[in-house]
């Protein structure tokens, strides 16, 4: 599609179009930022988890840099990384990239809406295990960046080290594509998880009532971020707490968690956090 778009255009025109796309993305992100700030400020007035937490809380400006960095820079690498990671499997299975786009095998013969439901359930299962993997001693240094927010709100969801972000996307999307699912539901699943993650990090006391065991809520995920020993290594699921219930990591008391962050030292600034995993050579004590 991209090739067809560039067909017959001069390099200067391409650069201009690229510039315009980037500018549009930038303004789109600013508008989304404003809308989400307003939305969660209003919701937080009615259902706060931590009462009186300011919008300009600790780490706010660092997370603003992530808000622009993650979609513009990190996400540009995700399709490339997925393509490269899938390459040996593509060759081994004798698949063509065009086949991957449409899907292959018995799963791809189902209607796309049904594949989308299966991608959601299976993707969340894979997401549960990638998240547990990033809590292991070797990978924690990358995931520690995400857990370093001591005042948690919706914006904390974007504080993710690129190695963590690209790695988690690979672990989830490559198996789905190799199994034969159509590329569209797999590609749409990634932005869905981003928006869901924004909601579950928000400073809201929502536990979704009778659906508390069915779908992840802010109460569920905020316990995952607590600094308190009682919530350590609990609630890994992205959207379906079922996996935590099955594998014994579910934890959701009726009260709200109050202390967040990690014991390991973490720089406050964006560049310091980018470099932190490479500097910290000794894994944290469990
Ligand atoms: Zn985590």
Short mmCIF file of N, CA and C in Angstrom, two decimals, residues 116-261:
data_model
loop_
_atom_site.label_atom_id
_atom_site.label_comp_id
_atom_site.label_asym_id
_atom_site.label_seq_id
_atom_site.Cartn_x
_atom_site.Cartn_y
_atom_site.Cartn_z
N UNK A 116 -11.30 -11.96 15.65
CA UNK A 116 -10.99 -10.83 16.54
C UNK A 116 -11.22 -11.22 18.00
N UNK A 117 -12.30 -11.97 18.29
CA UNK A 117 -12.59 -12.42 19.66
C UNK A 117 -11.49 -13.38 20.11
N UNK A 118 -11.10 -14.29 19.23
CA UNK A 118 -10.06 -15.27 19.58
C UNK A 118 -8.71 -14.59 19.80
N UNK A 119 -8.41 -13.59 18.96
CA UNK A 119 -7.16 -12.83 19.12
C UNK A 119 -7.16 -12.12 20.47
N UNK A 120 -8.31 -11.57 20.85
CA UNK A 120 -8.44 -10.87 22.13
C UNK A 120 -8.14 -11.82 23.30
N UNK A 121 -8.74 -13.02 23.28
CA UNK A 121 -8.58 -13.97 24.40
C UNK A 121 -7.16 -14.56 24.41
N UNK A 122 -6.73 -15.03 23.24
CA UNK A 122 -5.39 -15.64 23.16
C UNK A 122 -4.29 -14.58 23.37
N UNK A 123 -4.52 -13.38 22.82
CA UNK A 123 -3.56 -12.28 22.98
C UNK A 123 -3.41 -11.91 24.45
N UNK A 124 -4.53 -11.93 25.19
CA UNK A 124 -4.47 -11.59 26.62
C UNK A 124 -3.74 -12.68 27.40
N UNK A 125 -3.93 -13.93 26.96
CA UNK A 125 -3.21 -15.06 27.60
C UNK A 125 -1.70 -14.90 27.37
N UNK A 126 -1.32 -14.62 26.13
CA UNK A 126 0.11 -14.40 25.82
C UNK A 126 0.63 -13.18 26.56
N UNK A 127 -0.22 -12.15 26.65
CA UNK A 127 0.15 -10.92 27.36
C UNK A 127 0.41 -11.19 28.83
N UNK A 128 -0.40 -12.06 29.42
CA UNK A 128 -0.20 -12.43 30.83
C UNK A 128 1.21 -13.01 31.02
N UNK A 129 1.60 -13.92 30.13
CA UNK A 129 2.90 -14.59 30.29
C UNK A 129 4.06 -13.68 29.93
N UNK A 130 3.88 -12.80 28.94
CA UNK A 130 4.98 -11.86 28.64
C UNK A 130 5.19 -10.93 29.83
N UNK A 131 4.08 -10.55 30.49
CA UNK A 131 4.18 -9.65 31.64
C UNK A 131 4.92 -10.35 32.79
N UNK A 132 4.60 -11.64 33.01
CA UNK A 132 5.30 -12.40 34.07
C UNK A 132 6.79 -12.53 33.74
N UNK A 133 7.07 -12.71 32.45
CA UNK A 133 8.46 -12.83 31.99
C UNK A 133 9.23 -11.53 32.29
N UNK A 134 8.57 -10.38 32.07
CA UNK A 134 9.23 -9.09 32.34
C UNK A 134 9.36 -8.81 33.84
N UNK A 135 8.71 -9.62 34.66
CA UNK A 135 8.90 -9.51 36.11
C UNK A 135 10.00 -10.45 36.60
N UNK A 136 10.57 -11.25 35.67
CA UNK A 136 11.64 -12.17 36.08
C UNK A 136 12.94 -11.38 36.25
N UNK A 137 13.90 -11.99 36.95
CA UNK A 137 15.13 -11.27 37.32
C UNK A 137 15.86 -10.65 36.12
N UNK A 138 15.90 -11.37 34.99
CA UNK A 138 16.68 -10.86 33.85
C UNK A 138 16.03 -9.70 33.12
N UNK A 139 14.71 -9.68 33.07
CA UNK A 139 14.03 -8.64 32.29
C UNK A 139 13.45 -7.52 33.15
N UNK A 140 13.46 -7.72 34.46
CA UNK A 140 12.86 -6.72 35.36
C UNK A 140 13.45 -5.33 35.14
N UNK A 141 14.73 -5.24 34.84
CA UNK A 141 15.40 -3.94 34.67
C UNK A 141 14.69 -3.07 33.62
N UNK A 142 14.11 -3.69 32.60
CA UNK A 142 13.38 -2.92 31.57
C UNK A 142 11.97 -2.56 32.07
N UNK A 143 11.33 -3.52 32.75
CA UNK A 143 9.96 -3.30 33.20
C UNK A 143 9.92 -2.39 34.44
N UNK A 144 11.05 -2.32 35.16
CA UNK A 144 11.11 -1.48 36.37
C UNK A 144 10.79 -0.03 36.03
N UNK A 145 11.15 0.39 34.81
CA UNK A 145 10.87 1.77 34.37
C UNK A 145 9.35 2.03 34.47
N UNK A 146 8.57 1.07 33.97
CA UNK A 146 7.11 1.23 34.00
C UNK A 146 6.57 1.27 35.43
N UNK A 147 7.21 0.51 36.31
CA UNK A 147 6.73 0.44 37.70
C UNK A 147 7.26 1.58 38.57
N UNK A 148 8.07 2.47 37.99
CA UNK A 148 8.73 3.48 38.82
C UNK A 148 7.83 4.66 39.20
N UNK A 149 6.61 4.76 38.60
CA UNK A 149 5.71 5.88 38.95
C UNK A 149 5.26 5.75 40.40
N UNK A 150 5.56 6.76 41.20
CA UNK A 150 5.15 6.70 42.60
C UNK A 150 3.76 7.33 42.80
N UNK A 151 3.33 8.12 41.80
CA UNK A 151 1.96 8.64 41.81
C UNK A 151 1.33 8.19 40.50
N UNK A 152 0.38 7.30 40.60
CA UNK A 152 -0.13 6.59 39.42
C UNK A 152 -1.41 7.23 38.87
N UNK A 153 -1.43 7.47 37.56
CA UNK A 153 -2.69 7.87 36.91
C UNK A 153 -2.67 7.37 35.46
N UNK A 154 -3.65 7.79 34.65
CA UNK A 154 -3.78 7.26 33.29
C UNK A 154 -2.51 7.46 32.47
N UNK A 155 -1.82 8.58 32.70
CA UNK A 155 -0.63 8.91 31.92
C UNK A 155 0.55 7.98 32.25
N UNK A 156 0.53 7.37 33.43
CA UNK A 156 1.60 6.44 33.81
C UNK A 156 1.65 5.23 32.87
N UNK A 157 0.55 4.96 32.18
CA UNK A 157 0.49 3.78 31.30
C UNK A 157 1.49 3.86 30.16
N UNK A 158 1.88 5.07 29.76
CA UNK A 158 2.79 5.20 28.61
C UNK A 158 4.27 5.15 29.01
N UNK A 159 4.53 5.14 30.31
CA UNK A 159 5.94 5.07 30.75
C UNK A 159 6.43 3.62 30.57
N UNK A 160 6.88 3.32 29.38
CA UNK A 160 7.36 1.97 29.08
C UNK A 160 8.68 2.07 28.33
N UNK A 161 9.69 1.34 28.81
CA UNK A 161 10.98 1.34 28.11
C UNK A 161 10.79 0.68 26.73
N UNK A 162 11.42 1.23 25.67
CA UNK A 162 11.22 0.66 24.33
C UNK A 162 11.52 -0.84 24.24
N UNK A 163 12.50 -1.34 24.99
CA UNK A 163 12.80 -2.78 24.96
C UNK A 163 11.61 -3.57 25.51
N UNK A 164 11.00 -3.05 26.56
CA UNK A 164 9.81 -3.66 27.15
C UNK A 164 8.64 -3.59 26.15
N UNK A 165 8.48 -2.44 25.52
CA UNK A 165 7.34 -2.23 24.62
C UNK A 165 7.44 -3.13 23.38
N UNK A 166 8.59 -3.08 22.72
CA UNK A 166 8.77 -3.88 21.50
C UNK A 166 8.76 -5.37 21.86
N UNK A 167 9.45 -5.74 22.95
CA UNK A 167 9.52 -7.14 23.37
C UNK A 167 8.14 -7.72 23.65
N UNK A 168 7.32 -6.96 24.36
CA UNK A 168 5.99 -7.48 24.71
C UNK A 168 5.12 -7.61 23.46
N UNK A 169 5.24 -6.66 22.54
CA UNK A 169 4.44 -6.73 21.30
C UNK A 169 4.85 -7.96 20.47
N UNK A 170 6.17 -8.26 20.47
CA UNK A 170 6.66 -9.42 19.72
C UNK A 170 6.11 -10.70 20.29
N UNK A 171 6.19 -10.83 21.62
CA UNK A 171 5.77 -12.08 22.28
C UNK A 171 4.29 -12.35 22.03
N UNK A 172 3.50 -11.28 21.91
CA UNK A 172 2.06 -11.45 21.70
C UNK A 172 1.73 -11.64 20.22
N UNK A 173 2.29 -10.80 19.35
CA UNK A 173 1.80 -10.80 17.96
C UNK A 173 2.40 -11.89 17.08
N UNK A 174 3.68 -12.26 17.29
CA UNK A 174 4.28 -13.27 16.41
C UNK A 174 3.54 -14.62 16.50
N UNK A 175 3.28 -15.17 17.72
CA UNK A 175 2.54 -16.44 17.76
C UNK A 175 1.16 -16.34 17.09
N UNK A 176 0.48 -15.18 17.26
CA UNK A 176 -0.85 -15.03 16.66
C UNK A 176 -0.78 -15.09 15.14
N UNK A 177 0.26 -14.46 14.57
CA UNK A 177 0.41 -14.45 13.11
C UNK A 177 0.83 -15.83 12.61
N UNK A 178 1.71 -16.49 13.35
CA UNK A 178 2.17 -17.82 12.94
C UNK A 178 1.02 -18.83 13.01
N UNK A 179 0.13 -18.66 13.99
CA UNK A 179 -1.03 -19.56 14.08
C UNK A 179 -1.96 -19.41 12.88
N UNK A 180 -1.89 -18.25 12.22
CA UNK A 180 -2.66 -18.08 10.99
C UNK A 180 -3.75 -17.04 11.03
N UNK A 181 -3.87 -16.28 12.13
CA UNK A 181 -4.91 -15.24 12.19
C UNK A 181 -4.66 -14.16 11.15
N UNK A 182 -5.74 -13.60 10.66
CA UNK A 182 -5.70 -12.46 9.74
C UNK A 182 -4.95 -11.30 10.41
N UNK A 183 -4.16 -10.57 9.63
CA UNK A 183 -3.33 -9.50 10.20
C UNK A 183 -4.17 -8.36 10.81
N UNK A 184 -5.35 -8.09 10.22
CA UNK A 184 -6.15 -6.94 10.68
C UNK A 184 -6.51 -7.03 12.16
N UNK A 185 -7.16 -8.13 12.64
CA UNK A 185 -7.46 -8.17 14.09
C UNK A 185 -6.20 -8.15 14.96
N UNK A 186 -5.11 -8.74 14.47
CA UNK A 186 -3.87 -8.74 15.26
C UNK A 186 -3.32 -7.32 15.36
N UNK A 187 -3.35 -6.58 14.22
CA UNK A 187 -2.84 -5.20 14.21
C UNK A 187 -3.74 -4.27 15.03
N UNK A 188 -5.06 -4.54 15.04
CA UNK A 188 -5.99 -3.69 15.80
C UNK A 188 -5.93 -3.99 17.29
N UNK A 189 -5.46 -5.19 17.63
CA UNK A 189 -5.39 -5.59 19.04
C UNK A 189 -4.41 -4.69 19.81
N UNK A 190 -3.30 -4.29 19.15
CA UNK A 190 -2.28 -3.47 19.83
C UNK A 190 -2.84 -2.13 20.31
N UNK A 191 -3.50 -1.31 19.44
CA UNK A 191 -4.07 -0.05 19.97
C UNK A 191 -5.16 -0.28 21.00
N UNK A 192 -5.89 -1.40 20.88
CA UNK A 192 -6.91 -1.70 21.89
C UNK A 192 -6.24 -1.85 23.26
N UNK A 193 -5.14 -2.61 23.31
CA UNK A 193 -4.47 -2.82 24.59
C UNK A 193 -3.94 -1.50 25.15
N UNK A 194 -3.49 -0.60 24.26
CA UNK A 194 -3.00 0.71 24.71
C UNK A 194 -4.12 1.49 25.41
N UNK A 195 -5.31 1.54 24.77
CA UNK A 195 -6.43 2.29 25.36
C UNK A 195 -6.93 1.64 26.64
N UNK A 196 -6.92 0.31 26.65
CA UNK A 196 -7.36 -0.39 27.87
C UNK A 196 -6.38 -0.11 29.00
N UNK A 197 -5.08 -0.10 28.65
CA UNK A 197 -4.04 0.16 29.67
C UNK A 197 -4.21 1.56 30.26
N UNK A 198 -4.58 2.54 29.43
CA UNK A 198 -4.80 3.91 29.92
C UNK A 198 -5.89 3.90 31.00
N UNK A 199 -6.96 3.16 30.74
CA UNK A 199 -8.10 3.12 31.68
C UNK A 199 -7.70 2.44 33.00
N UNK A 200 -6.97 1.32 32.92
CA UNK A 200 -6.70 0.58 34.17
C UNK A 200 -5.63 1.23 35.05
N UNK A 201 -4.87 2.19 34.48
CA UNK A 201 -3.89 2.91 35.31
C UNK A 201 -4.51 4.14 35.99
N UNK A 202 -5.67 4.57 35.49
CA UNK A 202 -6.28 5.83 35.95
C UNK A 202 -6.51 5.85 37.46
N UNK A 203 -6.45 7.05 38.01
CA UNK A 203 -6.65 7.22 39.44
C UNK A 203 -8.14 7.13 39.77
N UNK A 204 -8.70 5.95 39.56
CA UNK A 204 -10.13 5.71 39.78
C UNK A 204 -10.31 4.50 40.69
N UNK A 205 -11.37 4.52 41.47
CA UNK A 205 -11.60 3.42 42.41
C UNK A 205 -12.44 2.30 41.79
N UNK A 206 -12.75 2.40 40.52
CA UNK A 206 -13.61 1.41 39.85
C UNK A 206 -13.06 0.00 40.01
N UNK A 207 -13.95 -0.92 40.41
CA UNK A 207 -13.55 -2.33 40.40
C UNK A 207 -14.49 -3.15 39.50
N UNK A 208 -15.38 -2.46 38.80
CA UNK A 208 -16.35 -3.04 37.86
C UNK A 208 -17.39 -3.95 38.52
N UNK A 209 -17.56 -3.81 39.81
CA UNK A 209 -18.65 -4.49 40.53
C UNK A 209 -18.71 -5.98 40.28
N UNK A 210 -19.84 -6.43 39.76
CA UNK A 210 -20.02 -7.87 39.57
C UNK A 210 -19.12 -8.43 38.47
N UNK A 211 -18.53 -7.53 37.69
CA UNK A 211 -17.62 -7.99 36.63
C UNK A 211 -16.15 -7.94 37.07
N UNK A 212 -15.94 -7.77 38.39
CA UNK A 212 -14.57 -7.59 38.90
C UNK A 212 -13.64 -8.76 38.58
N UNK A 213 -14.23 -9.98 38.44
CA UNK A 213 -13.41 -11.15 38.11
C UNK A 213 -13.34 -11.38 36.60
N UNK A 214 -14.12 -10.60 35.85
CA UNK A 214 -14.22 -10.85 34.40
C UNK A 214 -13.29 -9.93 33.61
N UNK A 215 -13.35 -8.64 33.93
CA UNK A 215 -12.51 -7.67 33.20
C UNK A 215 -11.60 -6.90 34.16
N UNK A 216 -10.39 -6.59 33.67
CA UNK A 216 -9.44 -5.83 34.48
C UNK A 216 -9.99 -4.41 34.70
N UNK A 217 -9.83 -3.91 35.91
CA UNK A 217 -10.33 -2.59 36.28
C UNK A 217 -9.17 -1.77 36.84
N UNK A 218 -9.37 -0.46 37.05
CA UNK A 218 -8.30 0.32 37.71
C UNK A 218 -7.93 -0.28 39.07
N UNK A 219 -8.92 -0.71 39.88
CA UNK A 219 -8.61 -1.29 41.19
C UNK A 219 -7.71 -2.52 41.02
N UNK A 220 -8.04 -3.35 40.04
CA UNK A 220 -7.26 -4.58 39.77
C UNK A 220 -5.83 -4.24 39.39
N UNK A 221 -5.64 -3.34 38.44
CA UNK A 221 -4.29 -3.08 37.94
C UNK A 221 -3.47 -2.21 38.89
N UNK A 222 -4.13 -1.32 39.59
CA UNK A 222 -3.38 -0.46 40.53
C UNK A 222 -2.79 -1.29 41.67
N UNK A 223 -3.44 -2.43 42.00
CA UNK A 223 -2.82 -3.33 42.99
C UNK A 223 -1.54 -3.94 42.42
N UNK A 224 -1.48 -4.10 41.10
CA UNK A 224 -0.25 -4.64 40.47
C UNK A 224 0.92 -3.66 40.66
N UNK A 225 0.58 -2.37 40.75
CA UNK A 225 1.62 -1.34 40.86
C UNK A 225 1.98 -0.97 42.30
N UNK A 226 1.32 -1.60 43.26
CA UNK A 226 1.58 -1.18 44.63
C UNK A 226 3.00 -1.53 45.06
N UNK A 227 3.48 -0.71 45.98
CA UNK A 227 4.82 -0.94 46.53
C UNK A 227 4.72 -1.90 47.72
N UNK A 228 3.50 -2.03 48.24
CA UNK A 228 3.29 -2.88 49.43
C UNK A 228 3.54 -4.34 49.09
N UNK A 229 4.10 -5.08 50.06
CA UNK A 229 4.47 -6.48 49.85
C UNK A 229 3.25 -7.33 49.46
N UNK A 230 2.07 -6.98 49.98
CA UNK A 230 0.88 -7.81 49.73
C UNK A 230 0.50 -7.90 48.24
N UNK A 231 0.89 -6.89 47.44
CA UNK A 231 0.49 -6.90 46.03
C UNK A 231 1.62 -7.26 45.07
N UNK A 232 2.77 -7.69 45.61
CA UNK A 232 3.92 -7.98 44.74
C UNK A 232 3.64 -9.18 43.84
N UNK A 233 3.97 -9.01 42.55
CA UNK A 233 3.81 -10.09 41.57
C UNK A 233 2.37 -10.64 41.53
N UNK A 234 1.43 -9.72 41.53
CA UNK A 234 0.01 -10.09 41.41
C UNK A 234 -0.60 -9.35 40.22
N UNK A 235 -1.73 -9.86 39.75
CA UNK A 235 -2.55 -9.19 38.71
C UNK A 235 -1.75 -8.84 37.45
N UNK A 236 -1.26 -9.85 36.76
CA UNK A 236 -0.47 -9.63 35.54
C UNK A 236 -1.34 -9.44 34.30
N UNK A 237 -2.59 -9.87 34.35
CA UNK A 237 -3.43 -9.85 33.15
C UNK A 237 -3.68 -8.44 32.65
N UNK A 238 -3.78 -8.30 31.32
CA UNK A 238 -4.04 -6.99 30.73
C UNK A 238 -5.52 -6.65 30.78
N UNK A 239 -6.38 -7.61 30.40
CA UNK A 239 -7.81 -7.34 30.33
C UNK A 239 -8.67 -8.42 31.00
N UNK A 240 -8.14 -9.66 31.10
CA UNK A 240 -8.96 -10.76 31.63
C UNK A 240 -8.32 -11.35 32.90
N UNK A 241 -8.84 -10.99 34.08
CA UNK A 241 -8.26 -11.52 35.33
C UNK A 241 -8.32 -13.04 35.44
N UNK A 242 -9.05 -13.66 34.53
CA UNK A 242 -9.16 -15.12 34.49
C UNK A 242 -7.78 -15.78 34.60
N UNK A 243 -6.80 -15.25 33.90
CA UNK A 243 -5.46 -15.86 33.88
C UNK A 243 -4.83 -15.79 35.27
N UNK A 244 -5.06 -14.69 35.99
CA UNK A 244 -4.53 -14.58 37.35
C UNK A 244 -5.26 -15.54 38.28
N UNK A 245 -6.56 -15.72 38.04
CA UNK A 245 -7.33 -16.65 38.88
C UNK A 245 -6.84 -18.08 38.64
N UNK A 246 -6.58 -18.42 37.37
CA UNK A 246 -6.12 -19.79 37.03
C UNK A 246 -4.72 -20.05 37.59
N UNK A 247 -3.82 -19.06 37.41
CA UNK A 247 -2.42 -19.30 37.76
C UNK A 247 -2.04 -18.79 39.16
N UNK A 248 -3.04 -18.44 39.95
CA UNK A 248 -2.82 -18.13 41.37
C UNK A 248 -2.16 -16.79 41.65
N UNK A 249 -2.36 -15.80 40.79
CA UNK A 249 -1.74 -14.49 41.04
C UNK A 249 -2.78 -13.38 41.21
N UNK A 250 -4.04 -13.76 41.41
CA UNK A 250 -5.10 -12.75 41.56
C UNK A 250 -5.08 -12.17 42.97
N UNK A 251 -5.18 -10.83 43.06
CA UNK A 251 -5.22 -10.19 44.37
C UNK A 251 -6.00 -8.89 44.26
N UNK A 252 -7.15 -8.83 44.91
CA UNK A 252 -7.95 -7.59 44.82
C UNK A 252 -8.82 -7.41 46.05
N UNK A 253 -8.23 -6.93 47.15
CA UNK A 253 -9.07 -6.64 48.32
C UNK A 253 -10.01 -5.47 48.02
N UNK A 254 -11.01 -5.28 48.85
CA UNK A 254 -12.01 -4.23 48.59
C UNK A 254 -11.43 -2.83 48.77
N UNK A 255 -10.37 -2.69 49.59
CA UNK A 255 -9.79 -1.35 49.78
C UNK A 255 -8.91 -1.00 48.57
N UNK A 256 -8.46 0.26 48.50
CA UNK A 256 -7.63 0.73 47.38
C UNK A 256 -6.15 0.75 47.79
N UNK A 257 -5.24 0.42 46.85
CA UNK A 257 -3.81 0.53 47.19
C UNK A 257 -3.42 2.00 47.33
N UNK A 258 -2.44 2.28 48.18
CA UNK A 258 -2.06 3.69 48.42
C UNK A 258 -0.62 4.01 48.06
N UNK A 259 0.28 3.02 48.18
CA UNK A 259 1.71 3.29 47.90
C UNK A 259 2.13 2.62 46.60
N UNK A 260 2.78 3.40 45.72
CA UNK A 260 3.16 2.88 44.41
C UNK A 260 4.65 3.09 44.17
N UNK A 261 5.18 2.37 43.17
CA UNK A 261 6.59 2.56 42.80
C UNK A 261 7.43 1.35 43.14
#
